[in-house]
Amino acid sequence: MRRRICLIPQPQKMREADGQLAVSDLTEIVASQQRDRDLAVLLSQRLFSGTGHYLPVVEQKSGNGRSVVLSSDADLDASEIAEVAQERYELTVDSDGVVLQGATPAALSRAVATFKQLLPSDAFRRGGGTTAATIPFVSIEDQPRLRWRGMMIDTVRHFQPKAFILDLIDQAWLHRMNVVQLHLTDDQGWRIDIPSRPKLREVSAWRSETVTGHALLEGPGDGTPHGGYYTLDDLREIVAYARQRHITVVPEINMPGHTRAALAAYPELGLAEKQPVATTFGVFFEVLEPTEETLKFSEDVFAVVTDVFDSPVIHIGGDEVPLEQWEKSSNAAEIMSRHGYDDLRQVQGWFAQAFGEQLAKHGRRIAGWDEVLGAGAPNDTIVTVWRNEGYAVRAADKGYDAIVAPEPYAYLDHYESEDTNEPLRIHGQTSVGKIEKWDPVPEGLDGSQIYGAQCQLWAEYLPTPRDVEYALFPRLAAFSDAAWSEMEVRQADPVSERIAEGYIERLEAQGVNHRPLDGPLPWQQGGTGVRRRWDRTYVAMEMDEEKFVYTADE
């Protein structure tokens, strides 16, 4: 009986054939070009850990045995996000062996990830997997629909250890995603060391406790300090690990709002009285003041960020920026007068322009949440659309690159289902079935007008790696399918069926704490304590609507 080929995301073209190839019959991995060697070594390591069969990496085929041949047509500038054609690859498995060929090394990386999924589920174990692994005969021609296929990880609301970030990069690679965005700063913490600003690691990286239950219930704190930060060596390791898989790590430094943690260390950068690092969740009134001193701070931060991260894009946040402080600010009034602004929101645009100029000196461009679109962002800004897909249309009409990441479909911190036993989430509901039916290219646009799509893992209610995994899997399968494959391809072989018929087995072999398809297991449920489900009505935001849910100051 032929084993069903279960690939996620679904390739654009796939032809199956009768027969299979035993991994034990393979003799070597051939990579004749230096640029392909790292991927050959990665593949050798993955095959050995999952099957116990070691394949040496060689430059030239050594005999008449069956080989795995890797080759790419051209090199790729590592400082750029690959275009879709640059990720085109072909994969063939037949009685002669395996051939993986890509337009660039980035494309070859997607081919290796696909090849990994052709192995049986037990081959996903890190040791003691199947020694009798076989690979079905198949021919694949594939390339992504969208250029940017991202996953954002919030390391602020709950700090996640470096080892887990590396695991998530592996999962992003396996799902043929090419961007991991690290949310590194917010009101509840600061997670990157800036040597010239030591108080960021000494003060901003730590909070005294964390609210229990949903923040809107205004429950007590847990009385337990929480925090952490990544050293620069940690972050360099993360970047290098991702780069080996041709994944770009995009850092997010959220400014000028969501800066309570930074202002706890350097209150002179704001206007309000000094407040501690936030211990609850929501939107806070404190924002950065539009001063030269503040721009010196951002300049110091960006100098470190651009030294550590090789991403061509630096995300500056820019979401949920309250205006109350600037209404009382003489600095904001002076900025408005000097530039002829008639809307206080343009002060946020002043920040975006300044940040863009600072980062341009380092050869980088900025990305920002869709609020920057109305504030007046630089022309080369990448707009991450979260409130309403209409902003993607507006961004495209204005000539901006848009990443589609709308809350109803891309926010994986929403509830997984209507099951009353689901653990605590912020609100809403985003199921596998909902993502499966979603087209990330908004009506009225074609794929060439959308830069990409991205899912978000906001971590207010994801305190541990196990909680993150439960929220992420199997929904990441549905999201990656939407970001990679054309709608007709997805509809011809629904991702929900592929999840049920092979994907879950792979997660279990890896020990991933996924959500079962029929609902949470007893130890995954919210129970009746502080992690119990609590619903509030989720109302999608209309165009040009600013809706802030403020928290009470401590």
XYZ file of C-alpha atoms in Angstrom:
554
model
C 0.000 0.000 0.000
C 1.420 3.361 -1.041
C 2.012 5.773 1.864
C 0.189 9.026 1.303
C 2.466 11.956 0.597
C 1.606 14.608 3.166
C 3.393 17.884 2.434
C 2.763 21.182 4.199
C 2.645 23.587 2.534
C 1.293 21.914 -0.595
C 3.633 22.184 -3.616
C 2.327 23.945 -6.696
C 2.926 20.854 -8.895
C 3.424 17.276 -7.720
C 3.367 13.996 -9.649
C 3.449 10.723 -7.751
C 4.732 7.457 -9.209
C 4.658 3.827 -8.148
C 7.627 2.697 -6.131
C 9.809 3.867 -3.289
C 13.474 4.338 -2.493
C 15.052 2.946 0.681
C 17.155 5.487 2.564
C 19.602 2.689 3.318
C 20.256 2.378 -0.438
C 21.572 5.941 -0.614
C 25.352 6.227 -0.480
C 26.254 9.917 -0.398
C 25.120 13.531 -0.744
C 26.694 15.295 -3.699
C 27.132 19.076 -3.508
C 29.641 20.220 -6.113
C 29.267 23.948 -5.329
C 30.534 25.527 -2.138
C 27.351 27.560 -1.692
C 25.319 24.341 -1.363
C 27.544 22.540 1.170
C 25.910 23.855 4.353
C 22.531 22.574 3.206
C 24.067 19.225 2.275
C 25.501 18.932 5.773
C 22.153 19.915 7.295
C 20.411 17.221 5.278
C 23.020 14.630 6.272
C 22.536 15.479 9.937
C 18.752 15.257 9.709
C 18.850 11.921 7.896
C 21.268 10.450 10.421
C 19.309 11.619 13.480
C 16.024 10.299 12.098
C 17.104 7.098 10.391
C 20.545 6.215 11.731
C 21.873 6.152 8.162
C 24.903 8.387 7.631
C 25.526 9.943 4.222
C 28.871 11.673 3.640
C 28.883 14.974 1.763
C 31.102 14.848 -1.328
C 31.902 17.203 -4.190
C 31.646 14.637 -6.973
C 29.687 11.422 -7.316
C 32.050 8.610 -6.327
C 30.513 5.561 -7.981
C 27.419 3.876 -9.323
C 25.477 4.047 -6.061
C 22.302 6.017 -5.508
C 23.046 9.576 -4.437
C 21.247 12.650 -3.212
C 22.368 15.452 -5.529
C 22.011 19.094 -4.440
C 22.595 22.008 -6.797
C 21.597 25.645 -7.154
C 21.730 27.810 -10.271
C 23.003 31.050 -8.775
C 24.048 32.578 -5.482
C 21.793 34.929 -3.541
C 22.659 38.088 -1.644
C 22.058 37.142 1.983
C 21.110 40.751 2.750
C 17.931 40.532 0.665
C 14.600 38.750 1.052
C 14.476 36.340 -1.903
C 11.955 37.018 -4.651
C 9.482 34.221 -5.327
C 11.292 33.118 -8.503
C 14.509 32.878 -6.502
C 12.867 30.217 -4.314
C 11.820 28.012 -7.229
C 12.962 24.416 -6.852
C 12.529 20.942 -8.327
C 12.681 17.670 -6.438
C 12.798 14.183 -7.950
C 12.894 10.796 -6.246
C 13.147 7.710 -8.444
C 15.054 4.430 -8.688
C 18.260 6.288 -9.570
C 18.287 8.383 -6.388
C 17.299 11.883 -5.357
C 17.845 15.211 -7.132
C 17.216 18.555 -5.432
C 17.725 21.564 -7.684
C 16.991 25.188 -6.868
C 17.259 28.596 -8.453
C 19.341 29.738 -5.439
C 20.534 28.265 -2.141
C 17.355 29.670 -0.566
C 15.307 27.628 -3.017
C 17.454 24.593 -2.296
C 16.707 25.045 1.406
C 12.964 24.819 0.639
C 13.652 21.649 -1.371
C 15.526 20.072 1.554
C 12.632 20.919 3.908
C 10.189 19.317 1.473
C 12.396 16.230 1.130
C 12.447 15.878 4.913
C 8.631 15.655 4.884
C 8.768 12.756 2.407
C 10.257 10.588 5.145
C 8.023 8.572 7.497
C 6.947 10.195 10.762
C 9.421 8.229 12.892
C 12.262 9.831 10.954
C 11.361 13.099 12.725
C 12.698 11.749 16.006
C 16.101 13.024 17.086
C 17.385 9.535 17.696
C 16.155 5.975 17.536
C 13.954 6.653 14.547
C 13.152 4.260 11.740
C 16.096 2.366 10.249
C 13.921 1.084 7.392
C 12.853 4.494 6.101
C 11.646 4.735 2.531
C 10.932 7.700 0.278
C 8.086 7.560 -2.268
C 8.853 8.145 -5.916
C 7.710 11.663 -6.735
C 8.435 14.673 -8.923
C 7.823 18.201 -7.585
C 8.023 21.645 -9.189
C 7.418 24.407 -6.721
C 7.828 28.039 -5.757
C 6.082 30.260 -3.219
C 3.117 32.465 -3.951
C 4.288 35.229 -1.593
C 7.743 36.630 -1.016
C 7.582 37.164 2.778
C 6.217 34.223 4.798
C 6.697 35.157 8.391
C 6.103 34.122 11.983
C 6.333 36.693 14.777
C 7.366 35.544 18.242
C 6.620 37.797 21.222
C 9.521 37.365 23.662
C 8.460 40.306 25.845
C 5.165 39.505 27.534
C 6.732 36.182 28.510
C 10.424 35.626 27.928
C 11.224 32.539 25.873
C 14.579 30.765 26.233
C 17.073 30.860 23.402
C 16.916 27.082 22.854
C 13.186 27.316 22.223
C 13.664 30.141 19.719
C 16.043 27.862 17.823
C 13.405 25.105 17.873
C 10.839 27.515 16.431
C 13.271 28.499 13.679
C 13.534 24.814 12.799
C 9.749 24.608 12.607
C 9.573 27.728 10.445
C 12.130 26.160 8.095
C 10.240 22.877 7.926
C 7.075 24.816 6.973
C 8.994 26.633 4.219
C 8.676 30.009 5.904
C 11.494 32.485 5.404
C 11.071 35.168 8.102
C 11.028 34.987 11.895
C 10.247 38.321 13.522
C 11.394 38.713 17.130
C 9.288 41.140 19.167
C 12.024 42.325 21.535
C 10.667 45.412 23.331
C 7.363 46.486 24.822
C 5.769 47.794 28.009
C 6.417 44.567 29.929
C 10.107 44.163 29.175
C 13.187 44.822 27.046
C 14.917 41.716 25.694
C 18.066 42.897 23.877
C 21.237 44.049 25.573
C 22.388 47.512 24.505
C 25.857 47.923 26.080
C 25.773 51.742 26.017
C 22.431 51.705 27.852
C 23.032 49.255 30.737
C 19.795 50.108 32.558
C 17.866 48.381 29.784
C 19.199 45.011 30.969
C 19.346 45.988 34.637
C 15.892 47.587 34.932
C 13.831 47.263 31.737
C 14.368 43.512 31.307
C 12.580 42.663 34.577
C 9.138 43.164 36.086
C 8.125 42.585 39.677
C 5.224 40.239 38.879
C 2.621 39.361 36.248
C -1.150 39.763 36.377
C -3.048 36.517 36.945
C -5.964 35.633 34.681
C -7.135 37.961 31.919
C -5.806 41.511 32.251
C -9.302 43.017 31.851
C -10.435 41.195 34.985
C -7.842 43.260 36.912
C -6.886 40.289 39.009
C -3.976 40.281 41.463
C -0.399 39.819 40.446
C 1.332 36.508 40.972
C 4.026 37.997 43.196
C 6.763 36.365 41.104
C 9.415 38.447 39.308
C 9.691 37.713 35.597
C 12.112 38.699 32.876
C 15.273 38.031 30.964
C 17.173 39.302 27.967
C 19.244 37.936 25.130
C 22.944 38.704 25.108
C 24.363 39.883 21.825
C 26.100 36.529 21.433
C 22.738 34.803 21.954
C 21.209 36.872 19.191
C 24.147 36.339 16.850
C 23.706 32.601 17.362
C 19.987 32.860 16.579
C 20.708 34.855 13.413
C 23.408 32.416 12.264
C 21.212 29.386 12.964
C 18.405 30.880 10.919
C 20.732 31.987 8.127
C 21.950 28.383 7.694
C 18.333 27.589 6.828
C 17.941 30.718 4.670
C 15.556 32.300 7.152
C 15.816 36.014 7.945
C 15.444 37.074 11.578
C 13.765 40.491 11.699
C 14.122 42.336 15.026
C 11.277 44.521 16.260
C 12.073 47.501 18.488
C 8.658 48.960 19.256
C 8.608 52.779 19.358
C 7.393 55.444 20.064
C 4.536 53.722 21.959
C 4.689 50.518 23.991
C 7.813 51.941 25.658
C 6.914 51.704 29.361
C 9.831 49.318 30.048
C 12.406 51.599 28.405
C 11.014 54.634 30.235
C 11.260 52.791 33.548
C 15.034 52.844 33.031
C 15.334 56.193 31.237
C 12.346 58.350 32.279
C 13.979 61.447 30.793
C 12.965 60.113 27.363
C 9.296 60.634 28.238
C 7.043 63.259 29.795
C 5.039 61.402 32.429
C 6.220 60.544 35.917
C 8.473 57.534 36.172
C 6.562 54.242 36.279
C 7.849 50.699 36.781
C 7.967 48.077 34.053
C 4.350 47.090 33.391
C 3.038 44.040 35.228
C -0.229 43.766 33.323
C -1.232 43.906 29.656
C -2.935 46.438 27.397
C -2.051 49.918 26.121
C -0.283 52.436 28.331
C -0.283 56.216 28.031
C 3.505 56.626 28.181
C 5.237 57.361 24.865
C 8.620 58.689 23.831
C 9.036 62.449 23.649
C 10.009 63.866 20.213
C 13.408 65.235 21.261
C 17.021 65.020 20.118
C 17.781 63.084 23.304
C 15.240 60.442 22.299
C 16.695 60.244 18.789
C 20.135 59.714 20.307
C 18.639 56.800 22.250
C 17.139 55.234 19.117
C 20.409 55.804 17.272
C 22.302 53.897 19.986
C 19.786 51.059 19.859
C 19.778 50.793 16.073
C 23.594 50.781 15.926
C 23.600 47.589 18.000
C 20.599 46.049 16.251
C 22.077 46.500 12.785
C 25.425 45.130 13.930
C 23.856 41.928 15.276
C 21.049 41.297 12.769
C 21.737 40.887 9.055
C 18.103 41.486 8.101
C 17.567 44.118 5.404
C 14.447 45.119 7.356
C 14.180 46.440 10.918
C 10.674 46.579 12.398
C 9.986 49.744 14.401
C 6.559 48.743 15.752
C 4.479 51.920 15.708
C 1.190 50.361 16.812
C -1.252 51.677 19.398
C 0.408 55.034 20.073
C -1.794 57.142 22.394
C -1.750 60.895 21.838
C -2.641 62.137 25.344
C 0.958 62.772 26.394
C 1.791 64.672 23.225
C -1.306 66.858 23.713
C 0.495 68.281 26.786
C 3.967 68.273 25.288
C 5.738 71.496 24.315
C 8.179 69.373 22.322
C 5.343 67.905 20.267
C 3.871 71.388 19.780
C 7.224 72.675 18.531
C 7.560 69.748 16.087
C 4.067 70.419 14.726
C 4.787 74.119 14.289
C 8.178 73.558 12.669
C 6.837 71.062 10.126
C 3.418 72.607 9.567
C 1.565 69.560 10.933
C -2.160 69.916 11.541
C -2.736 66.476 13.087
C -1.028 65.260 16.268
C -0.784 61.796 14.696
C 1.839 63.278 12.362
C 4.234 63.421 15.317
C 4.324 59.644 15.089
C 5.160 60.071 11.412
C 8.012 62.374 12.435
C 9.404 59.509 14.501
C 8.985 57.054 11.617
C 10.829 59.397 9.246
C 13.628 59.881 11.774
C 13.957 56.151 12.440
C 13.949 55.498 8.700
C 16.779 57.985 8.181
C 18.810 56.483 11.010
C 18.433 52.957 9.668
C 19.079 54.032 6.077
C 22.594 55.004 7.197
C 23.086 51.318 8.011
C 21.643 50.242 4.663
C 18.319 49.067 6.127
C 14.658 49.865 5.528
C 11.907 49.935 8.115
C 8.742 47.954 8.640
C 5.919 49.067 10.908
C 2.418 48.083 11.958
C -0.310 49.617 9.812
C -0.726 52.704 12.028
C 2.446 54.074 10.414
C 0.568 54.267 7.115
C -1.691 57.058 8.350
C 1.036 58.772 10.362
C 3.271 59.382 7.365
C 5.920 56.678 6.985
C 8.886 56.798 4.564
C 8.064 55.643 1.045
C 10.075 52.426 1.313
C 8.396 51.290 4.552
C 6.987 47.767 4.663
C 3.510 48.006 6.210
C 2.464 45.078 8.423
C -1.320 45.100 8.246
C -2.991 43.848 11.441
C -6.225 45.798 11.987
C -8.066 45.378 8.725
C -7.163 43.899 5.340
C -8.351 47.133 3.758
C -5.080 48.682 4.916
C -3.253 46.272 2.589
C -5.257 47.662 -0.324
C -4.560 51.204 0.820
C -0.841 50.482 1.234
C -0.638 48.932 -2.234
C -2.497 51.896 -3.752
C 0.048 54.238 -2.156
C 2.982 52.200 -3.438
C 3.988 50.590 -0.143
C 4.929 46.937 0.267
C 2.308 45.283 2.469
C 2.492 42.218 4.677
C -0.967 40.814 5.386
C -1.297 39.810 9.056
C -4.921 40.524 10.021
C -6.048 39.714 13.544
C -8.972 37.399 12.617
C -6.774 35.022 10.579
C -3.145 35.539 11.587
C -3.251 36.092 15.345
C -2.549 32.723 16.906
C -3.044 34.132 20.413
C -6.795 33.950 19.734
C -8.815 30.954 20.910
C -8.349 27.789 18.883
C -12.041 26.859 18.991
C -15.311 27.422 20.828
C -14.462 24.587 23.234
C -15.061 25.821 26.780
C -11.946 23.937 27.904
C -9.514 25.941 25.779
C -6.856 27.688 27.895
C -6.985 31.444 28.407
C -6.545 33.660 25.361
C -6.982 37.382 24.716
C -10.265 36.971 22.755
C -11.515 35.959 19.308
C -11.322 32.616 17.571
C -8.928 31.479 14.845
C -9.351 27.829 13.951
C -7.532 25.663 11.422
C -10.711 25.614 9.325
C -10.931 29.402 9.327
C -7.334 29.836 8.159
C -7.814 27.060 5.594
C -10.525 29.064 3.811
C -8.660 32.371 3.977
C -6.964 33.984 0.988
C -4.116 36.254 2.165
C -4.380 38.305 -1.032
C -7.268 40.745 -0.414
C -10.020 41.076 -2.955
C -9.118 43.577 -5.646
C -5.385 42.792 -5.550
C -3.246 40.121 -7.161
C -0.375 38.239 -5.561
C 2.252 40.527 -7.067
C 0.800 43.476 -5.111
C 1.239 41.803 -1.721
C 4.730 41.466 -0.276
C 3.809 38.641 2.049
C 1.865 37.256 4.994
C 2.749 36.765 8.642
C 1.230 35.064 11.681
C 1.611 36.460 15.190
C 2.247 34.753 18.531
C 1.553 37.480 21.088
C 2.485 36.002 24.457
C 0.370 37.709 27.115
C -1.326 34.369 27.768
C 1.437 32.063 26.534
C 3.744 31.893 29.574
C 5.788 28.788 28.662
C 7.175 27.092 25.536
C 4.516 24.376 25.924
C 1.807 27.059 25.788
C 3.367 28.569 22.665
C 3.461 25.162 20.993
C -0.189 24.491 21.805
C -1.174 27.828 20.237
C 1.068 27.343 17.207
C 0.392 23.747 16.184
C -1.363 22.660 14.047
C -2.477 26.175 13.044
C 0.977 26.964 11.652
C 0.358 24.249 9.060
C -2.747 26.016 7.797
C -1.048 29.422 7.818
C 2.082 28.292 5.988
C -0.133 26.608 3.398
C -1.975 29.899 2.836
C 1.256 31.895 2.525
C 2.974 29.482 0.122
C 0.374 27.893 -2.175
C -2.139 29.189 -4.684
C -5.808 28.924 -3.655
C -6.701 26.313 -6.282
C -3.819 24.098 -5.134
C -4.913 24.392 -1.500
C -8.535 23.646 -2.328
C -7.628 20.564 -4.355
C -5.922 18.970 -1.335
C -7.267 20.671 1.847
C -4.698 21.244 4.550
C -7.060 19.927 7.233
C -6.900 16.511 5.574
C -3.116 16.601 5.366
C -2.928 17.598 9.029
C -5.081 14.638 10.035
C -3.342 12.091 7.805
C 0.331 12.600 8.581
C 1.206 15.972 10.046
C 0.012 15.209 13.582
C 2.127 12.048 13.617
C 5.180 14.141 12.766
C 4.446 16.540 15.625
C 4.102 13.643 18.041
C 7.390 12.142 16.881
C 9.065 15.479 17.609
C 7.452 15.756 21.050
C 5.661 18.987 20.162
C 2.859 19.951 22.551
C 0.273 20.426 19.802
C -3.474 20.849 20.165
C -5.254 17.589 19.233
C -7.786 17.947 16.436
C -10.683 16.955 18.722
C -9.801 19.402 21.485
C -7.373 19.883 24.359
C -6.242 16.971 26.483
C -7.021 17.236 30.219
C -3.589 18.639 31.082
C -3.836 21.182 28.269
C -7.156 22.633 29.392
C -7.574 25.945 31.124
C -9.327 24.340 34.077
C -11.112 26.452 36.668
C -8.139 28.475 37.936
C -6.414 31.596 36.634
C -5.861 29.928 33.234
C -9.582 29.261 32.747
C -11.213 30.428 29.546
C -12.675 33.925 29.724
C -14.400 35.373 26.692
C -15.046 38.924 25.677
C -16.677 39.997 22.456
C -14.154 40.523 19.702
C -15.136 43.311 17.316
C -13.093 43.691 14.147
C -11.734 47.190 13.690
C -13.104 49.333 10.888
C -10.911 51.381 8.597
C -9.379 54.467 10.248
C -10.589 53.328 13.662
C -8.244 53.679 16.616
C -9.382 51.565 19.527
C -7.276 51.514 22.665
C -7.922 49.338 25.699
C -6.086 51.178 28.421
C -4.807 49.618 31.612
C -4.805 51.176 35.007
C -1.401 52.479 36.075
C 0.075 50.710 39.057
